[in-house]
Amino acid sequence: RRRPVTGSQEPIVSTGTECVAAGRRKRLIRGISVSIVVAVLTISMKFAAWLLTGSVGLLSDAAESVVNLVAAGVALVVILWSTRPADEDHTYGHEKADYLSAGFEGALILLAAVTIAYAAVDRLINPTELTEVGLGLAVSAVASLLNLLAARLLIRTGEEESSLVLVADGRHLMTDVVTSAGVIIGVGLVWLTGWQTLDPIIALVVAANIVRTGVGLVSDSMSGLMDKALPDEELAVVSEVLDSYESRDIHFHALRTRKAGRRTFISIHVLVPGQWSVKEGHDLAEQVEGDLRSRFEQATVFTHLEPIDDPISFEDTGLDRTSNPH
C-alpha cells in the first residue's frame, strides 16, 4: 500500500518519522562510539599487563581486545549504512546489514578463541615463570571493569533500539569480561601456588567459552540473512490478531514472516466473501494491517484479498505459482 519510489520522487515520510529515525541513529552511533573508545583504552592496559607479567593468559586477553576494536569499527560502518532510509535501490531499507556485522563479529570471536588456544598450548609445552603479577592483575581488572560497563550500555541500548549490531557488540564485550575474569583468576592462582601450567589451562577453558558465544552470533546472523520466520512468541502475537477476525466469512492463509534488523515483515492472504465490494475488502485489510502493526515496534504488513468462495483462492498459498489458473 505504499507508493513506489521511482524517478526523482522522494520517499513519503513524515517529519515525525524522520526525527525518530534520526534520534535512533544518533543513539546507535553514540553507543558504538563508546565501544571504540573503551576498546582503545583496554588494549593499551591489557598489553601493559602482559608486558609486566609475561602471562599467556593476559596476552590472549589483550589479543581479544584488538578483535573488539576491529569489530566495533565494522559495527560503526554497518550502523551508518543500516540506518539509512529506503531508496530506489533498496526499497525495503538497509537494516539487513545488521546481520552482516553480527556474523563478522561472531567470526572474529571464533578467531580470537583459536588464537588464545594456540598461545595456551605453546605455553603448556614451554612454561615460563610470571613476573610483576600483582600490578599486572590490577591493570587488567580495571580494563575489565571498563569493558563490563560498556557491555551493559551496549546491550541495553541495543535491546531498546532493536539493534542486533549493538547487542552483538555488547555480547562480545561481555564475553571479553568473562575471558578476563577467568584469566585473572588463573594468573592469580599461578601467583599463589607457583603452578605455571595453570595459566594456559585457564586460557583453554576460556577459549572454549568464547567459541560458544561466537557460534551463537554466527547462527543469529545466518538466520536473519536466510529470512527465518519470526520466533514462536512473535508468531503467537500474529495468530492472536488474526484469530480475532476469524469467522465463517473471513479467513487467512499463506502467512509468511521474516525480520530485517528491527523491522518485521508480515505477509498474509485475506479471504472474504466474493460479493463484498472493493471498499469493504480494502477497509478490512486496512484494519488487519493496522492491528498487526500496533503489536510490533516497526512492522511492514502486506495483505492480499481473495474471494473465499472461489476454489482457486485455496490453491494460491505457495511461494511460487507453477501456473496461472486463469
Short mmCIF file of C-alpha atoms in Angstrom, two decimals, residues 25-315:
data_model
loop_
_atom_site.label_atom_id
_atom_site.label_comp_id
_atom_site.label_asym_id
_atom_site.label_seq_id
_atom_site.Cartn_x
_atom_site.Cartn_y
_atom_site.Cartn_z
CA ARG A 25 20.69 6.73 14.52
CA LYS A 26 22.31 9.17 16.93
CA ARG A 27 21.83 6.81 19.90
CA LEU A 28 23.27 3.86 18.00
CA ILE A 29 26.32 5.84 16.87
CA ARG A 30 26.87 7.12 20.40
CA GLY A 31 26.70 3.58 21.78
CA ILE A 32 29.19 2.10 19.31
CA SER A 33 31.50 5.12 19.74
CA VAL A 34 31.70 4.29 23.45
CA SER A 35 32.70 0.75 22.48
CA ILE A 36 35.51 2.04 20.24
CA VAL A 37 36.91 4.35 22.92
CA VAL A 38 36.77 1.60 25.55
CA ALA A 39 38.46 -0.87 23.16
CA VAL A 40 41.39 1.53 22.61
CA LEU A 41 41.81 2.02 26.38
CA THR A 42 41.60 -1.67 27.25
CA ILE A 43 44.04 -2.68 24.50
CA SER A 44 46.65 -0.35 26.00
CA MET A 45 46.01 -1.53 29.54
CA LYS A 46 45.93 -5.26 28.75
CA PHE A 47 49.09 -5.18 26.68
CA ALA A 48 50.75 -3.31 29.55
CA ALA A 49 49.59 -6.08 31.93
CA TRP A 50 51.06 -8.72 29.59
CA LEU A 51 54.39 -6.89 29.34
CA LEU A 52 54.54 -6.68 33.13
CA THR A 53 53.73 -10.35 33.80
CA GLY A 54 54.61 -12.36 30.70
CA SER A 55 51.34 -14.29 31.18
CA VAL A 56 49.98 -16.02 28.07
CA GLY A 57 46.52 -15.63 29.53
CA LEU A 58 46.88 -11.86 29.71
CA LEU A 59 48.38 -11.80 26.21
CA SER A 60 45.36 -13.69 24.89
CA ASP A 61 43.08 -11.29 26.73
CA ALA A 62 44.84 -8.35 25.08
CA ALA A 63 44.53 -10.00 21.68
CA GLU A 64 40.78 -10.30 22.11
CA SER A 65 40.59 -6.58 22.86
CA VAL A 66 42.16 -5.95 19.45
CA VAL A 67 39.32 -8.04 17.99
CA ASN A 68 36.88 -5.87 19.97
CA LEU A 69 38.26 -2.74 18.35
CA VAL A 70 38.05 -4.17 14.82
CA ALA A 71 34.53 -5.45 15.46
CA ALA A 72 33.41 -2.09 16.85
CA GLY A 73 34.78 -0.32 13.79
CA VAL A 74 32.87 -2.68 11.49
CA ALA A 75 29.75 -2.20 13.61
CA LEU A 76 30.02 1.59 13.21
CA VAL A 77 30.17 1.26 9.43
CA VAL A 78 27.17 -1.10 9.48
CA ILE A 79 25.16 1.27 11.68
CA LEU A 80 25.86 4.18 9.35
CA TRP A 81 24.66 2.01 6.45
CA SER A 82 21.72 0.17 8.05
CA THR A 83 20.08 3.31 9.46
CA ARG A 84 19.86 4.97 6.06
CA PRO A 85 16.29 5.39 4.79
CA ALA A 86 14.91 3.27 1.96
CA ASP A 87 15.89 4.38 -1.54
CA GLU A 88 15.30 3.30 -5.13
CA ASP A 89 17.92 0.55 -4.98
CA HIS A 90 16.93 -0.67 -1.51
CA THR A 91 13.18 -0.20 -1.29
CA TYR A 92 12.94 -2.37 1.83
CA GLY A 93 15.60 -0.35 3.65
CA HIS A 94 19.15 -1.27 4.65
CA GLU A 95 18.58 -2.92 8.03
CA LYS A 96 19.73 -6.38 6.94
CA ALA A 97 23.26 -5.02 7.17
CA ASP A 98 22.91 -5.70 10.91
CA TYR A 99 23.21 -9.42 10.23
CA LEU A 100 26.44 -8.98 8.29
CA SER A 101 28.00 -7.23 11.28
CA ALA A 102 26.80 -9.87 13.74
CA GLY A 103 28.17 -12.66 11.54
CA PHE A 104 31.51 -10.90 11.10
CA GLU A 105 31.75 -10.28 14.84
CA GLY A 106 30.95 -13.91 15.59
CA ALA A 107 33.69 -14.98 13.19
CA LEU A 108 36.16 -12.65 14.92
CA ILE A 109 35.24 -14.14 18.29
CA LEU A 110 35.96 -17.61 16.94
CA LEU A 111 39.28 -16.37 15.56
CA ALA A 112 40.15 -14.93 18.98
CA ALA A 113 39.37 -18.32 20.58
CA VAL A 114 41.71 -20.10 18.16
CA THR A 115 44.46 -17.55 18.89
CA ILE A 116 44.05 -18.00 22.63
CA ALA A 117 44.12 -21.80 22.32
CA TYR A 118 47.27 -21.69 20.17
CA ALA A 119 49.12 -19.47 22.65
CA ALA A 120 47.94 -21.62 25.57
CA VAL A 121 49.15 -24.86 24.01
CA ASP A 122 52.53 -23.27 23.29
CA ARG A 123 52.82 -22.20 26.94
CA LEU A 124 51.89 -25.70 28.09
CA ILE A 125 54.83 -27.02 26.09
CA ASN A 126 57.16 -24.19 27.12
CA PRO A 127 56.18 -22.99 30.64
CA THR A 128 57.51 -19.60 31.75
CA GLU A 129 57.64 -18.04 35.20
CA LEU A 130 55.42 -14.97 35.63
CA THR A 131 56.63 -11.58 36.93
CA GLU A 132 55.01 -8.48 38.49
CA VAL A 133 51.76 -10.41 38.78
CA GLY A 134 50.07 -8.17 41.34
CA LEU A 135 50.41 -4.98 39.32
CA GLY A 136 49.54 -6.74 36.07
CA LEU A 137 46.33 -8.19 37.52
CA ALA A 138 45.31 -4.78 38.91
CA VAL A 139 45.69 -3.17 35.49
CA SER A 140 43.78 -6.00 33.82
CA ALA A 141 40.99 -5.77 36.41
CA VAL A 142 40.45 -2.06 35.73
CA ALA A 143 40.34 -2.74 31.99
CA SER A 144 37.75 -5.49 32.56
CA LEU A 145 35.59 -3.14 34.62
CA LEU A 146 35.56 -0.67 31.73
CA ASN A 147 34.52 -3.46 29.38
CA LEU A 148 31.73 -4.54 31.73
CA LEU A 149 30.26 -1.03 31.90
CA ALA A 150 30.49 -0.62 28.11
CA ALA A 151 28.94 -4.07 27.51
CA ARG A 152 25.94 -3.33 29.72
CA LEU A 153 25.42 0.02 27.98
CA LEU A 154 25.59 -1.58 24.52
CA ILE A 155 23.24 -4.46 25.33
CA ARG A 156 20.69 -2.18 26.99
CA THR A 157 20.77 0.35 24.16
CA GLY A 158 20.69 -2.42 21.54
CA GLU A 159 17.64 -4.05 23.10
CA GLU A 160 15.85 -0.72 23.45
CA GLU A 161 16.57 0.15 19.81
CA SER A 162 16.21 -3.44 18.48
CA SER A 163 19.73 -3.23 17.06
CA LEU A 164 21.39 -6.61 16.53
CA VAL A 165 24.67 -4.79 15.91
CA LEU A 166 24.80 -3.20 19.37
CA VAL A 167 23.55 -6.34 21.11
CA ALA A 168 26.17 -8.44 19.32
CA ASP A 169 28.94 -5.99 20.20
CA GLY A 170 27.73 -5.89 23.80
CA ARG A 171 27.69 -9.67 24.00
CA HIS A 172 31.18 -9.70 22.51
CA LEU A 173 32.40 -7.32 25.21
CA MET A 174 30.62 -9.36 27.89
CA THR A 175 32.47 -12.42 26.60
CA ASP A 176 35.68 -10.43 26.95
CA VAL A 177 34.74 -9.69 30.57
CA VAL A 178 34.27 -13.41 31.22
CA THR A 179 37.58 -14.08 29.49
CA SER A 180 39.34 -11.50 31.62
CA ALA A 181 37.79 -12.83 34.83
CA GLY A 182 38.98 -16.36 34.02
CA VAL A 183 42.44 -15.14 33.11
CA ILE A 184 42.75 -13.00 36.24
CA ILE A 185 41.69 -15.93 38.44
CA GLY A 186 44.07 -18.27 36.65
CA VAL A 187 47.04 -15.91 36.81
CA GLY A 188 46.24 -15.17 40.44
CA LEU A 189 46.27 -18.87 41.29
CA VAL A 190 49.57 -19.29 39.45
CA TRP A 191 50.95 -16.45 41.53
CA LEU A 192 49.74 -18.03 44.78
CA THR A 193 50.56 -21.67 44.05
CA GLY A 194 53.54 -21.42 41.72
CA TRP A 195 51.86 -23.92 39.36
CA GLN A 196 52.78 -22.40 35.99
CA THR A 197 50.75 -24.92 33.99
CA LEU A 198 47.51 -23.46 35.37
CA ASP A 199 47.92 -20.28 33.33
CA PRO A 200 47.50 -21.94 29.88
CA ILE A 201 44.86 -24.36 31.18
CA ILE A 202 42.63 -21.45 32.26
CA ALA A 203 43.22 -19.85 28.85
CA LEU A 204 42.00 -23.02 27.11
CA VAL A 205 38.84 -23.16 29.23
CA VAL A 206 38.10 -19.51 28.45
CA ALA A 207 38.67 -20.16 24.73
CA ALA A 208 36.02 -22.89 24.81
CA ASN A 209 33.51 -20.48 26.35
CA ILE A 210 34.29 -17.88 23.69
CA VAL A 211 33.57 -20.43 20.95
CA ARG A 212 30.04 -20.88 22.31
CA THR A 213 29.32 -17.14 22.07
CA GLY A 214 30.84 -16.87 18.60
CA VAL A 215 28.78 -19.76 17.26
CA GLY A 216 25.63 -18.15 18.67
CA LEU A 217 26.30 -14.85 16.90
CA VAL A 218 27.07 -16.55 13.59
CA SER A 219 23.88 -18.60 13.93
CA ASP A 220 21.78 -15.45 14.57
CA SER A 221 23.36 -13.79 11.55
CA MET A 222 22.66 -16.75 9.27
CA SER A 223 19.04 -16.97 10.45
CA GLY A 224 18.46 -13.31 9.57
CA LEU A 225 20.16 -13.50 6.19
CA MET A 226 18.17 -16.63 5.32
CA ASP A 227 14.86 -14.87 6.17
CA LYS A 228 13.99 -17.18 9.04
CA ALA A 229 10.39 -16.84 10.24
CA LEU A 230 9.59 -14.88 13.39
CA PRO A 231 10.21 -16.70 16.69
CA ASP A 232 7.29 -18.63 18.21
CA GLU A 233 6.36 -15.92 20.71
CA GLU A 234 6.02 -13.31 17.95
CA LEU A 235 4.12 -15.72 15.68
CA ALA A 236 1.72 -16.23 18.58
CA VAL A 237 1.06 -12.48 18.57
CA VAL A 238 0.29 -12.58 14.83
CA SER A 239 -2.06 -15.53 15.35
CA GLU A 240 -3.82 -13.73 18.20
CA VAL A 241 -4.57 -10.76 15.96
CA LEU A 242 -5.77 -12.90 13.05
CA ASP A 243 -7.86 -15.14 15.30
CA SER A 244 -9.79 -12.09 16.45
CA TYR A 245 -11.06 -11.68 12.86
CA GLU A 246 -11.62 -15.34 12.03
CA SER A 247 -15.27 -16.13 11.32
CA ARG A 248 -17.34 -18.12 8.87
CA ASP A 249 -16.90 -15.40 6.26
CA ILE A 250 -13.32 -14.23 6.95
CA HIS A 251 -10.25 -16.45 6.91
CA PHE A 252 -6.49 -16.12 6.44
CA HIS A 253 -3.78 -18.24 4.88
CA ALA A 254 -0.34 -18.07 3.21
CA LEU A 255 1.18 -16.37 6.26
CA ARG A 256 4.84 -15.50 5.77
CA THR A 257 7.06 -13.61 8.19
CA ARG A 258 10.65 -12.50 8.42
CA LYS A 259 12.81 -9.96 10.19
CA ALA A 260 15.35 -7.43 8.95
CA GLY A 261 17.08 -5.74 11.88
CA ARG A 262 14.35 -4.13 13.95
CA ARG A 263 11.78 -4.27 11.12
CA THR A 264 9.23 -7.09 10.99
CA PHE A 265 7.72 -8.17 7.68
CA ILE A 266 4.33 -9.93 7.63
CA SER A 267 2.53 -11.14 4.50
CA ILE A 268 -0.96 -12.66 4.64
CA HIS A 269 -3.80 -13.57 2.26
CA VAL A 270 -7.23 -12.41 3.43
CA LEU A 271 -10.21 -14.46 2.24
CA VAL A 272 -13.53 -12.60 2.22
CA PRO A 273 -16.97 -13.23 0.68
CA GLY A 274 -16.93 -12.82 -3.10
CA GLN A 275 -19.92 -10.48 -3.07
CA TRP A 276 -18.09 -7.88 -0.98
CA SER A 277 -17.31 -4.58 -2.65
CA VAL A 278 -13.72 -3.46 -3.20
CA LYS A 279 -14.16 -0.87 -0.45
CA GLU A 280 -15.37 -3.45 2.06
CA GLY A 281 -12.37 -5.66 1.38
CA HIS A 282 -9.99 -2.71 1.45
CA ASP A 283 -11.36 -1.45 4.78
CA LEU A 284 -10.94 -4.88 6.34
CA ALA A 285 -7.39 -5.22 5.03
CA GLU A 286 -6.50 -1.78 6.40
CA GLN A 287 -7.88 -2.73 9.81
CA VAL A 288 -5.98 -6.03 9.89
CA GLU A 289 -2.74 -4.32 8.84
CA GLY A 290 -3.18 -1.61 11.45
CA ASP A 291 -3.81 -4.10 14.24
CA LEU A 292 -0.72 -6.11 13.29
CA ARG A 293 1.47 -3.01 13.07
CA SER A 294 0.31 -1.89 16.50
CA ARG A 295 1.62 -5.10 18.06
CA PHE A 296 5.17 -4.73 16.77
CA GLU A 297 7.71 -1.96 17.19
CA GLN A 298 8.25 -1.50 13.45
CA ALA A 299 6.31 -3.70 11.06
CA THR A 300 5.56 -3.71 7.35
CA VAL A 301 2.40 -5.69 6.58
CA PHE A 302 1.29 -6.88 3.14
CA THR A 303 -2.23 -8.21 2.56
CA HIS A 304 -3.74 -9.87 -0.50
CA LEU A 305 -7.54 -10.13 -0.85
CA GLU A 306 -9.12 -13.28 -2.27
CA PRO A 307 -12.76 -14.48 -2.60
CA ILE A 308 -13.40 -17.24 -0.10
CA ASP A 309 -15.97 -18.94 -2.33
CA ASP A 310 -13.51 -19.44 -5.22
CA PRO A 311 -11.59 -22.78 -5.01
CA ILE A 312 -8.65 -21.19 -6.80
CA SER A 313 -8.08 -18.96 -3.77
CA PHE A 314 -7.04 -22.01 -1.75
CA GLU A 315 -4.51 -23.02 -4.37
#
